[in-house]
Amino acid sequence: MSRGRGEEDDDIEDEEYEDEDQFLDDEDYDKDEDVGRGRGTSSKKRRRSVFIDDVAEEDDEDDEEDDDELYGGCGKKNSKAPRVASQFFDLEAQVDSDKEEEEDEGEDDFIVETGADLPEEDAGRRMHRHSLLVREDEQEDIEALERSIHARYARSSHTEYDEETTDVEQQALLPSVRDPKLWMVKCASGRERETAACLMQKYIDKGSELQIRSVIALDHLKNYIYVEADKEAHVREAVKGLCTLFAAKIMLVPIREMTDVLSVESKAVHLSRDTWVRMKVGTYKGDLAQVVDVDNVRQRVTVKLIPRIDLQALANKLEGREVAKKKAFVPPPRFMNVDEARALNIRVERKRNSITGDYFENIGGMLFKDGFLYKTVSMKSISAQDIKTTFDELEKFRSPSNNGEGEIVGLSTLFANRKKTHFMKGDAVIVVKGDLKNLKGWVEKVEEENVHIRPEMKGLPKTLAVNDKELCKSFEPGNHVKVVSGTKEGATGMVVKVEQHVLIILSETTKEHIRVFADDVVESSEVATGVTKIGDYELHDLVLLDNNSFGVIIRVESEAFQVLQGVPERPEASLVKLREIKCKLHKKFNLQDRYRNPVSVKDVVRILEGPCKGKQGPVEHIYKGVVFVYDRHHLENAGFICVKADSCCIVGGSRSNGNRNGDSFSRFSSFKTPPRVPPSPRRFARGDPPFDSGRRHGGGRGGHDALIGTTVKIR
Amino acid sequence: MFFHIVLERNMQLHPRHFGRNLRENLVSKLMKDVEGTCSGRHGFVVAITGIENVGKGLIRDGTGFVTFPVKYQCVVFRPFKGEILEAAVTMVNKMGFFAETGPVQIFVSNHLIPDDMEFQSGDMPNYTTSDGSVKIQKDSEVRLKIIGTRVDATEIFCIGTIKDDFLGVINDPTTA
């Protein structure tokens, strides 16, 4: 049947429905097309989804009659099913089944097969269809009715079918080119609602003269209103005479964006006591503040801040001494000290807040308590979403009286209002709020608002959905973690201690404790090597500085180096920028230690005098009479010690000269090279004080080259 | 904990070492290569105690080197999380103290030292209880529990705690 193909869906449905009627008519009633049609029309109206234009409906009724027989033929299968009709059944769904059958009909040859192919659906639908028809005279067969209801509701579990229709419905509802357009009109600030009301009143007065369709004023969009109309001219006409609207600025909203105008995402900001917020305006702009009291009626909050008061200027102002001129700079944040204020003769009043019963100091109209400034501001001037704070800021907020004591209050709210904490599948988490507090689990799935976790405890369902504001990543001491955001990004280490949201990690690179928020950390087995190189200069390089001094790089920081100066007397590490370094020093020097043994790089020496006396280690660098020794037990300056060459003595053999005894396998390429024997200088053993002789022997025993073959005199 | 296990390794030998002393050369090379290294799985190889067997050598194409699969017995040391060990303190600073047991270095952070012990800096920095009865300084022996390990290519590093029962100083060098 080609007729179905070329026409619109509406019509097909229409026809089918018509068929339906005819078919049934054939069965039990007189062929009453009119009745069928009439019913068809009425039911069409009902069945018709609202959005589809009803106009085209009437056209195709005549086409169907011919096919009825055929249709009836193929539909015979379930003709026995009593067409129980209850007038209460909804006719809308019938459309679907008809459509299906219509397509079946199209291929005559295959009718039987397709019928067989979709037996359940067809059968169900046919029964469905039968039951849905309105037949006033029909008697209800109770059993059949039951069956049909079962079938109908069994079928309605085909959810994809339902959703398809809703999707399609939604798409069809979107504005098209033929629908009225949305125009954006500029309006006086703060008067949007008023303007919208005025236009409505104008419409009521003028009636259909005003050709605009609607007016929209949005709360979150200031200075503009939207007018729905077909033509711009209509908008202009409507707007004429209203002083709050500026007809000069009328803009068309593109069709794609029309839906966005009306879709509003409400971000419920949970403002409660002890929430951390940031100020958006005023002298305290950008400062961290803690909410003390919330007044929803007047949309105001009382916050606690670290005051930025210049007491001197305040004193001057109060005493009328100087004209308060606009300050170009903002005073630094500092706790208010009442005694200081009194010293400057500022009047300090001690007032009692009737509501909370606390005592406040009133200085110059501002309320202070415990050094903090308590200020009442409107909700618009604070931002509560996604506040990132550093540890220092939170530290400062601890009341100056109890230093180092107690938890930082309100950390959980800080985290609650944070952006999504990037939970990943497999993370270990712990519930921190609500009934399930302290339940540990692992993340299975992350959704918009909820996170599904697999709890650790038995007896609970396999996965639980928890709001992501109530979850926090959990770690155990001994976990190897990496910091992925925040100030300490890139550091790796092992967790030493866990304090709810804060972790203490022992960093690999610096072997120091760092405090980070649990949010910023993920478990990983990576080990960070730290930054060892900036530009051409690497860690532990000997470099020449601008002012002709030299030193060894002991630490590489983000922008600069820590350099240990080459001054033996004062071990001093200074911070040096990249551009202050002239060049690297490579030259090989040969120095002699106290006992005139040649010292070169990699020899182990012991320090004989000075603050580091007794330490020993390999020589890393030699330059201009100064030796840099690396002792891993030395705590300062990353283990580097700077000494004069003659305050140390060599220990053991000289390493730089090749193989140690019997070590032929260490280097396959070299055969047993005999230790290098320099032309032995005719030297006499100096008259060493007895306590030194042991060392000399030690030196000699190690195969010290210079001694072999020399003539010595024993005293 | 120490283990005595059998490991296998493929040793490459240069033809110059062939001859009468092939086996000795192979064994010395093995010792040179393996003793003192550490791996993530077995831990630190302390010493080789014996060679179980040496397989047939396979000549490599292109070079003249020959690969022998060698099975050997050795003593290894591997620290485990949760293990309790004795260690000797090597360094004390305000972040905590370092202790060594064999080739393994263990760091005990000050957060994991009982709260009544405080850091005293000075000539010999140490941790002392408020009444001075217990002192942790260089060369003291402590019993500690390992809470986390990390294995590098060449060394094993651990973090330990003495904050639990029965942990802490065993032997004080100053009093003993």
Short mmCIF file of N, CA, C and O in Angstrom, two decimals, chain B residues 76-127:
data_model
loop_
_atom_site.label_atom_id
_atom_site.label_comp_id
_atom_site.label_asym_id
_atom_site.label_seq_id
_atom_site.Cartn_x
_atom_site.Cartn_y
_atom_site.Cartn_z
N VAL B 76 67.34 -12.82 51.47
CA VAL B 76 66.82 -11.50 51.12
C VAL B 76 66.13 -10.91 52.34
O VAL B 76 65.68 -11.62 53.24
N PHE B 77 66.04 -9.60 52.29
CA PHE B 77 65.36 -8.91 53.37
C PHE B 77 64.25 -8.07 52.78
O PHE B 77 64.49 -7.23 51.91
N ARG B 78 63.04 -8.29 53.25
CA ARG B 78 61.95 -7.47 52.74
C ARG B 78 61.06 -7.01 53.88
O ARG B 78 60.54 -7.81 54.63
N PRO B 79 60.90 -5.74 54.02
CA PRO B 79 59.99 -5.26 55.06
C PRO B 79 58.56 -5.31 54.56
O PRO B 79 58.30 -5.07 53.39
N PHE B 80 57.67 -5.59 55.45
CA PHE B 80 56.26 -5.65 55.10
C PHE B 80 55.49 -4.62 55.90
O PHE B 80 55.86 -4.27 57.01
N LYS B 81 54.38 -4.22 55.32
CA LYS B 81 53.52 -3.29 56.03
C LYS B 81 52.93 -4.02 57.23
O LYS B 81 52.46 -5.13 57.11
N GLY B 82 53.01 -3.41 58.38
CA GLY B 82 52.46 -4.04 59.56
C GLY B 82 53.47 -4.85 60.35
O GLY B 82 53.18 -5.35 61.44
N GLU B 83 54.64 -4.97 59.80
CA GLU B 83 55.66 -5.77 60.48
C GLU B 83 56.27 -4.98 61.63
O GLU B 83 56.39 -3.77 61.57
N ILE B 84 56.69 -5.70 62.63
CA ILE B 84 57.33 -5.03 63.77
C ILE B 84 58.80 -5.41 63.80
O ILE B 84 59.15 -6.59 63.73
N LEU B 85 59.63 -4.41 63.85
CA LEU B 85 61.08 -4.65 63.77
C LEU B 85 61.80 -3.86 64.82
O LEU B 85 61.29 -2.86 65.31
N GLU B 86 63.02 -4.26 65.08
CA GLU B 86 63.90 -3.41 65.89
C GLU B 86 64.82 -2.68 64.95
O GLU B 86 65.29 -3.24 63.97
N ALA B 87 65.14 -1.47 65.31
CA ALA B 87 66.02 -0.69 64.45
C ALA B 87 66.89 0.22 65.30
O ALA B 87 66.56 0.50 66.46
N ALA B 88 67.98 0.65 64.71
CA ALA B 88 68.89 1.55 65.43
C ALA B 88 68.72 2.94 64.86
O ALA B 88 68.72 3.14 63.64
N VAL B 89 68.59 3.90 65.73
CA VAL B 89 68.35 5.27 65.29
C VAL B 89 69.63 5.86 64.73
O VAL B 89 70.70 5.75 65.33
N THR B 90 69.53 6.47 63.56
CA THR B 90 70.73 7.08 62.98
C THR B 90 70.66 8.60 62.97
O THR B 90 71.69 9.25 62.96
N MET B 91 69.47 9.14 62.91
CA MET B 91 69.43 10.60 62.84
C MET B 91 68.14 11.09 63.46
O MET B 91 67.09 10.48 63.27
N VAL B 92 68.23 12.18 64.18
CA VAL B 92 67.02 12.72 64.80
C VAL B 92 66.87 14.16 64.36
O VAL B 92 67.82 14.93 64.41
N ASN B 93 65.68 14.52 63.90
CA ASN B 93 65.46 15.94 63.64
C ASN B 93 64.03 16.29 63.99
O ASN B 93 63.26 15.43 64.46
N LYS B 94 63.67 17.52 63.76
CA LYS B 94 62.38 17.92 64.29
C LYS B 94 61.20 17.31 63.54
O LYS B 94 60.07 17.33 64.03
N MET B 95 61.46 16.75 62.36
CA MET B 95 60.36 16.11 61.65
C MET B 95 60.12 14.70 62.16
O MET B 95 59.08 14.11 61.90
N GLY B 96 61.13 14.14 62.82
CA GLY B 96 61.00 12.78 63.28
C GLY B 96 62.39 12.18 63.37
O GLY B 96 63.37 12.91 63.49
N PHE B 97 62.49 10.87 63.32
CA PHE B 97 63.83 10.30 63.34
C PHE B 97 63.96 9.20 62.31
O PHE B 97 62.99 8.56 61.91
N PHE B 98 65.21 9.01 61.88
CA PHE B 98 65.52 7.95 60.92
C PHE B 98 66.15 6.80 61.67
O PHE B 98 67.02 7.00 62.49
N ALA B 99 65.75 5.61 61.31
CA ALA B 99 66.35 4.44 61.93
C ALA B 99 66.69 3.45 60.83
O ALA B 99 66.04 3.44 59.78
N GLU B 100 67.70 2.66 61.08
CA GLU B 100 68.07 1.71 60.04
C GLU B 100 68.04 0.29 60.57
O GLU B 100 68.51 0.03 61.68
N THR B 101 67.49 -0.59 59.79
CA THR B 101 67.65 -2.01 60.12
C THR B 101 68.17 -2.66 58.87
O THR B 101 67.48 -2.73 57.86
N GLY B 102 69.38 -3.07 58.94
CA GLY B 102 70.00 -3.66 57.77
C GLY B 102 70.06 -2.63 56.67
O GLY B 102 70.41 -1.47 56.88
N PRO B 103 69.70 -3.00 55.49
CA PRO B 103 69.82 -2.08 54.37
C PRO B 103 68.65 -1.11 54.26
O PRO B 103 68.61 -0.27 53.39
N VAL B 104 67.71 -1.27 55.15
CA VAL B 104 66.48 -0.51 55.00
C VAL B 104 66.45 0.67 55.95
O VAL B 104 66.77 0.54 57.13
N GLN B 105 66.04 1.79 55.41
CA GLN B 105 65.95 2.96 56.26
C GLN B 105 64.49 3.23 56.57
O GLN B 105 63.64 3.20 55.68
N ILE B 106 64.19 3.49 57.81
CA ILE B 106 62.80 3.72 58.22
C ILE B 106 62.70 5.10 58.84
O ILE B 106 63.54 5.50 59.65
N PHE B 107 61.67 5.80 58.44
CA PHE B 107 61.47 7.12 58.99
C PHE B 107 60.25 7.10 59.90
O PHE B 107 59.20 6.60 59.52
N VAL B 108 60.42 7.63 61.09
CA VAL B 108 59.27 7.73 61.99
C VAL B 108 58.97 9.19 62.16
O VAL B 108 59.80 9.96 62.66
N SER B 109 57.78 9.57 61.72
CA SER B 109 57.44 10.98 61.74
C SER B 109 57.05 11.41 63.14
O SER B 109 56.62 10.59 63.96
N ASN B 110 57.17 12.68 63.42
CA ASN B 110 56.84 13.12 64.77
C ASN B 110 55.35 12.99 65.06
O ASN B 110 54.93 12.96 66.21
N HIS B 111 54.54 12.88 64.01
CA HIS B 111 53.12 12.66 64.26
C HIS B 111 52.85 11.26 64.78
O HIS B 111 51.79 10.98 65.32
N LEU B 112 53.83 10.37 64.54
CA LEU B 112 53.61 9.00 64.95
C LEU B 112 54.44 8.66 66.16
O LEU B 112 54.66 7.50 66.47
N ILE B 113 54.97 9.69 66.79
CA ILE B 113 55.67 9.49 68.05
C ILE B 113 54.70 9.90 69.14
O ILE B 113 53.99 10.89 68.99
N PRO B 114 54.65 9.15 70.22
CA PRO B 114 53.67 9.48 71.27
C PRO B 114 53.76 10.94 71.68
O PRO B 114 54.83 11.54 71.69
N ASP B 115 52.59 11.48 71.99
CA ASP B 115 52.53 12.91 72.22
C ASP B 115 53.33 13.38 73.40
O ASP B 115 53.72 14.54 73.46
N ASP B 116 53.58 12.51 74.33
CA ASP B 116 54.32 13.01 75.49
C ASP B 116 55.81 13.14 75.23
O ASP B 116 56.54 13.66 76.07
N MET B 117 56.25 12.70 74.05
CA MET B 117 57.68 12.87 73.75
C MET B 117 57.86 14.13 72.95
O MET B 117 57.16 14.34 71.96
N GLU B 118 58.83 14.91 73.38
CA GLU B 118 59.05 16.16 72.66
C GLU B 118 60.45 16.24 72.11
O GLU B 118 61.37 15.65 72.66
N PHE B 119 60.58 17.02 71.07
CA PHE B 119 61.86 17.15 70.43
C PHE B 119 62.73 18.12 71.21
O PHE B 119 62.29 19.21 71.57
N GLN B 120 63.94 17.70 71.47
CA GLN B 120 64.89 18.62 72.11
C GLN B 120 66.03 18.78 71.14
O GLN B 120 66.69 17.81 70.80
N SER B 121 66.25 20.00 70.71
CA SER B 121 67.38 20.20 69.79
C SER B 121 68.63 20.42 70.62
O SER B 121 68.57 20.55 71.85
N GLY B 122 69.74 20.45 69.97
CA GLY B 122 70.98 20.67 70.71
C GLY B 122 72.08 19.89 70.09
O GLY B 122 72.03 19.50 68.92
N ASP B 123 73.04 19.63 70.89
CA ASP B 123 74.20 18.91 70.41
C ASP B 123 73.80 17.51 69.94
O ASP B 123 74.19 17.05 68.89
N MET B 124 73.02 16.89 70.79
CA MET B 124 72.50 15.57 70.44
C MET B 124 70.99 15.68 70.42
O MET B 124 70.34 15.52 71.46
N PRO B 125 70.45 15.99 69.28
CA PRO B 125 68.99 16.15 69.26
C PRO B 125 68.31 14.84 69.64
O PRO B 125 68.79 13.77 69.28
N ASN B 126 67.25 14.94 70.39
CA ASN B 126 66.59 13.72 70.83
C ASN B 126 65.13 13.99 71.10
O ASN B 126 64.67 15.12 71.09
N TYR B 127 64.43 12.92 71.32
CA TYR B 127 63.04 13.01 71.75
C TYR B 127 62.97 12.50 73.16
O TYR B 127 63.48 11.42 73.46
#
